[in-house]
Amino acid sequence: MEVADLAPHPWNTSFTWKESRARSGQLSAEQVEAFDRDGFVVLPAVFSAAELAPVIEALDAHEAESDAFLKMMDGDRLSIAESGAIVFGIHPLVKYPTAKAFAAHPV
């Protein structure tokens, strides 16, 4: 299945994807094109497992806390956040110094 074949979410009534404008930076033209086509880009071997481990640990804890909160809500959801599906919480950079440091990485 191609990304173009996917139907938008029923709540998506007005969003239209705009292709990225060319600019200098870390991504090649091919990577920007892949992002526009696929909605993501893979940067292989940018971070080591040791660099990612504390960030993953912090984000997993953040998601678990947010999910536990949602389970206390009627229907296990609050607005579009839903336990086990779409979890939102206070931005992890505010709560977790490891996430904040990772987000500040020059890559």
mmCIF file of C-alpha atoms in Angstrom:
data_model
loop_
_atom_site.group_PDB
_atom_site.id
_atom_site.type_symbol
_atom_site.label_atom_id
_atom_site.label_comp_id
_atom_site.label_asym_id
_atom_site.label_seq_id
_atom_site.Cartn_x
_atom_site.Cartn_y
_atom_site.Cartn_z
ATOM 1 C CA MET A 1 0.000 0.000 0.000
ATOM 2 C CA GLU A 2 1.267 3.449 -0.874
ATOM 3 C CA VAL A 3 0.837 6.468 1.386
ATOM 4 C CA ALA A 4 -1.282 8.096 -1.333
ATOM 5 C CA ASP A 5 -3.742 5.172 -1.047
ATOM 6 C CA LEU A 6 -4.493 5.845 2.626
ATOM 7 C CA ALA A 7 -7.742 7.572 3.496
ATOM 8 C CA PRO A 8 -7.521 10.568 5.824
ATOM 9 C CA HIS A 9 -8.897 10.298 9.342
ATOM 10 C CA PRO A 10 -12.596 11.302 9.478
ATOM 11 C CA TRP A 11 -11.706 14.335 11.621
ATOM 12 C CA ASN A 12 -9.243 15.509 8.968
ATOM 13 C CA THR A 13 -11.447 17.874 7.012
ATOM 14 C CA SER A 14 -9.047 20.591 5.909
ATOM 15 C CA PHE A 15 -5.389 19.519 6.087
ATOM 16 C CA THR A 16 -3.442 19.426 2.832
ATOM 17 C CA TRP A 17 0.179 18.274 2.693
ATOM 18 C CA LYS A 18 2.576 20.901 1.381
ATOM 19 C CA GLU A 19 5.833 19.702 -0.087
ATOM 20 C CA SER A 20 8.967 20.883 1.674
ATOM 21 C CA ARG A 21 10.854 23.782 0.213
ATOM 22 C CA ALA A 22 14.469 23.126 -0.716
ATOM 23 C CA ARG A 23 16.908 24.574 1.774
ATOM 24 C CA SER A 24 20.337 23.827 3.097
ATOM 25 C CA GLY A 25 20.633 21.537 6.083
ATOM 26 C CA GLN A 26 21.309 18.000 7.189
ATOM 27 C CA LEU A 27 19.018 16.264 4.685
ATOM 28 C CA SER A 28 19.842 15.552 1.067
ATOM 29 C CA ALA A 29 17.376 16.433 -1.685
ATOM 30 C CA GLU A 30 16.537 12.714 -1.952
ATOM 31 C CA GLN A 31 15.770 12.516 1.777
ATOM 32 C CA VAL A 32 13.495 15.569 1.589
ATOM 33 C CA GLU A 33 11.721 14.000 -1.389
ATOM 34 C CA ALA A 34 11.320 10.734 0.546
ATOM 35 C CA PHE A 35 9.840 12.674 3.480
ATOM 36 C CA ASP A 36 7.331 14.406 1.223
ATOM 37 C CA ARG A 37 6.402 11.093 -0.389
ATOM 38 C CA ASP A 38 6.386 8.819 2.687
ATOM 39 C CA GLY A 39 5.841 11.163 5.636
ATOM 40 C CA PHE A 40 9.073 10.173 7.351
ATOM 41 C CA VAL A 41 12.776 9.923 6.681
ATOM 42 C CA VAL A 42 15.261 7.411 8.069
ATOM 43 C CA LEU A 43 18.662 8.628 9.174
ATOM 44 C CA PRO A 44 20.593 5.379 9.638
ATOM 45 C CA ALA A 45 23.327 5.154 12.274
ATOM 46 C CA VAL A 46 22.961 8.773 13.409
ATOM 47 C CA PHE A 47 22.643 7.801 17.078
ATOM 48 C CA SER A 48 24.131 4.843 18.902
ATOM 49 C CA ALA A 49 22.057 2.480 21.015
ATOM 50 C CA ALA A 50 23.780 3.930 24.095
ATOM 51 C CA GLU A 51 22.669 7.458 23.130
ATOM 52 C CA LEU A 52 19.088 6.342 22.504
ATOM 53 C CA ALA A 53 18.612 4.116 25.575
ATOM 54 C CA PRO A 54 18.059 6.877 28.185
ATOM 55 C CA VAL A 55 15.747 8.782 25.838
ATOM 56 C CA ILE A 56 13.672 5.678 25.118
ATOM 57 C CA GLU A 57 13.487 4.953 28.853
ATOM 58 C CA ALA A 58 12.263 8.492 29.595
ATOM 59 C CA LEU A 59 9.707 8.486 26.769
ATOM 60 C CA ASP A 60 8.407 5.040 27.737
ATOM 61 C CA ALA A 61 7.891 6.301 31.309
ATOM 62 C CA HIS A 62 6.159 9.404 29.959
ATOM 63 C CA GLU A 63 3.820 7.338 27.807
ATOM 64 C CA ALA A 64 3.046 4.955 30.687
ATOM 65 C CA GLU A 65 2.126 7.883 32.962
ATOM 66 C CA SER A 66 -0.059 9.455 30.289
ATOM 67 C CA ASP A 67 -1.734 6.136 29.515
ATOM 68 C CA ALA A 68 -2.441 5.517 33.219
ATOM 69 C CA PHE A 69 -4.111 8.934 33.388
ATOM 70 C CA LEU A 70 -6.270 8.143 30.348
ATOM 71 C CA LYS A 71 -7.394 4.865 31.935
ATOM 72 C CA MET A 72 -8.968 6.939 34.716
ATOM 73 C CA MET A 73 -11.090 8.853 32.194
ATOM 74 C CA ASP A 74 -14.557 7.859 31.041
ATOM 75 C CA GLY A 75 -14.091 5.579 28.040
ATOM 76 C CA ASP A 76 -10.298 5.597 28.550
ATOM 77 C CA ARG A 77 -10.009 8.778 26.516
ATOM 78 C CA LEU A 78 -9.798 12.546 26.720
ATOM 79 C CA SER A 79 -10.518 14.435 23.509
ATOM 80 C CA ILE A 80 -8.497 12.612 20.829
ATOM 81 C CA ALA A 81 -6.120 10.979 23.333
ATOM 82 C CA GLU A 82 -7.044 7.332 23.885
ATOM 83 C CA SER A 83 -5.480 4.749 26.180
ATOM 84 C CA GLY A 84 -3.458 2.227 24.205
ATOM 85 C CA ALA A 85 -3.805 4.167 20.953
ATOM 86 C CA ILE A 86 -3.021 7.872 20.894
ATOM 87 C CA VAL A 87 -1.341 9.090 24.051
ATOM 88 C CA PHE A 88 -0.656 12.756 24.710
ATOM 89 C CA GLY A 89 0.808 14.307 27.800
ATOM 90 C CA ILE A 90 2.772 17.283 28.994
ATOM 91 C CA HIS A 91 5.648 17.725 26.589
ATOM 92 C CA PRO A 92 8.402 15.307 27.678
ATOM 93 C CA LEU A 93 11.087 17.970 27.270
ATOM 94 C CA VAL A 94 9.566 19.829 30.205
ATOM 95 C CA LYS A 95 9.702 16.794 32.481
ATOM 96 C CA TYR A 96 12.712 14.761 31.344
ATOM 97 C CA PRO A 97 16.183 16.359 31.098
ATOM 98 C CA THR A 98 17.401 13.442 28.956
ATOM 99 C CA ALA A 99 14.683 14.158 26.382
ATOM 100 C CA LYS A 100 15.497 17.881 26.471
ATOM 101 C CA ALA A 101 19.210 17.204 25.914
ATOM 102 C CA PHE A 102 18.427 14.828 23.046
ATOM 103 C CA ALA A 103 16.141 17.378 21.367
ATOM 104 C CA ALA A 104 18.954 19.927 21.524
ATOM 105 C CA HIS A 105 21.323 17.614 19.612
ATOM 106 C CA PRO A 106 22.640 19.367 16.488
ATOM 107 C CA VAL A 107 21.428 16.594 14.171
#
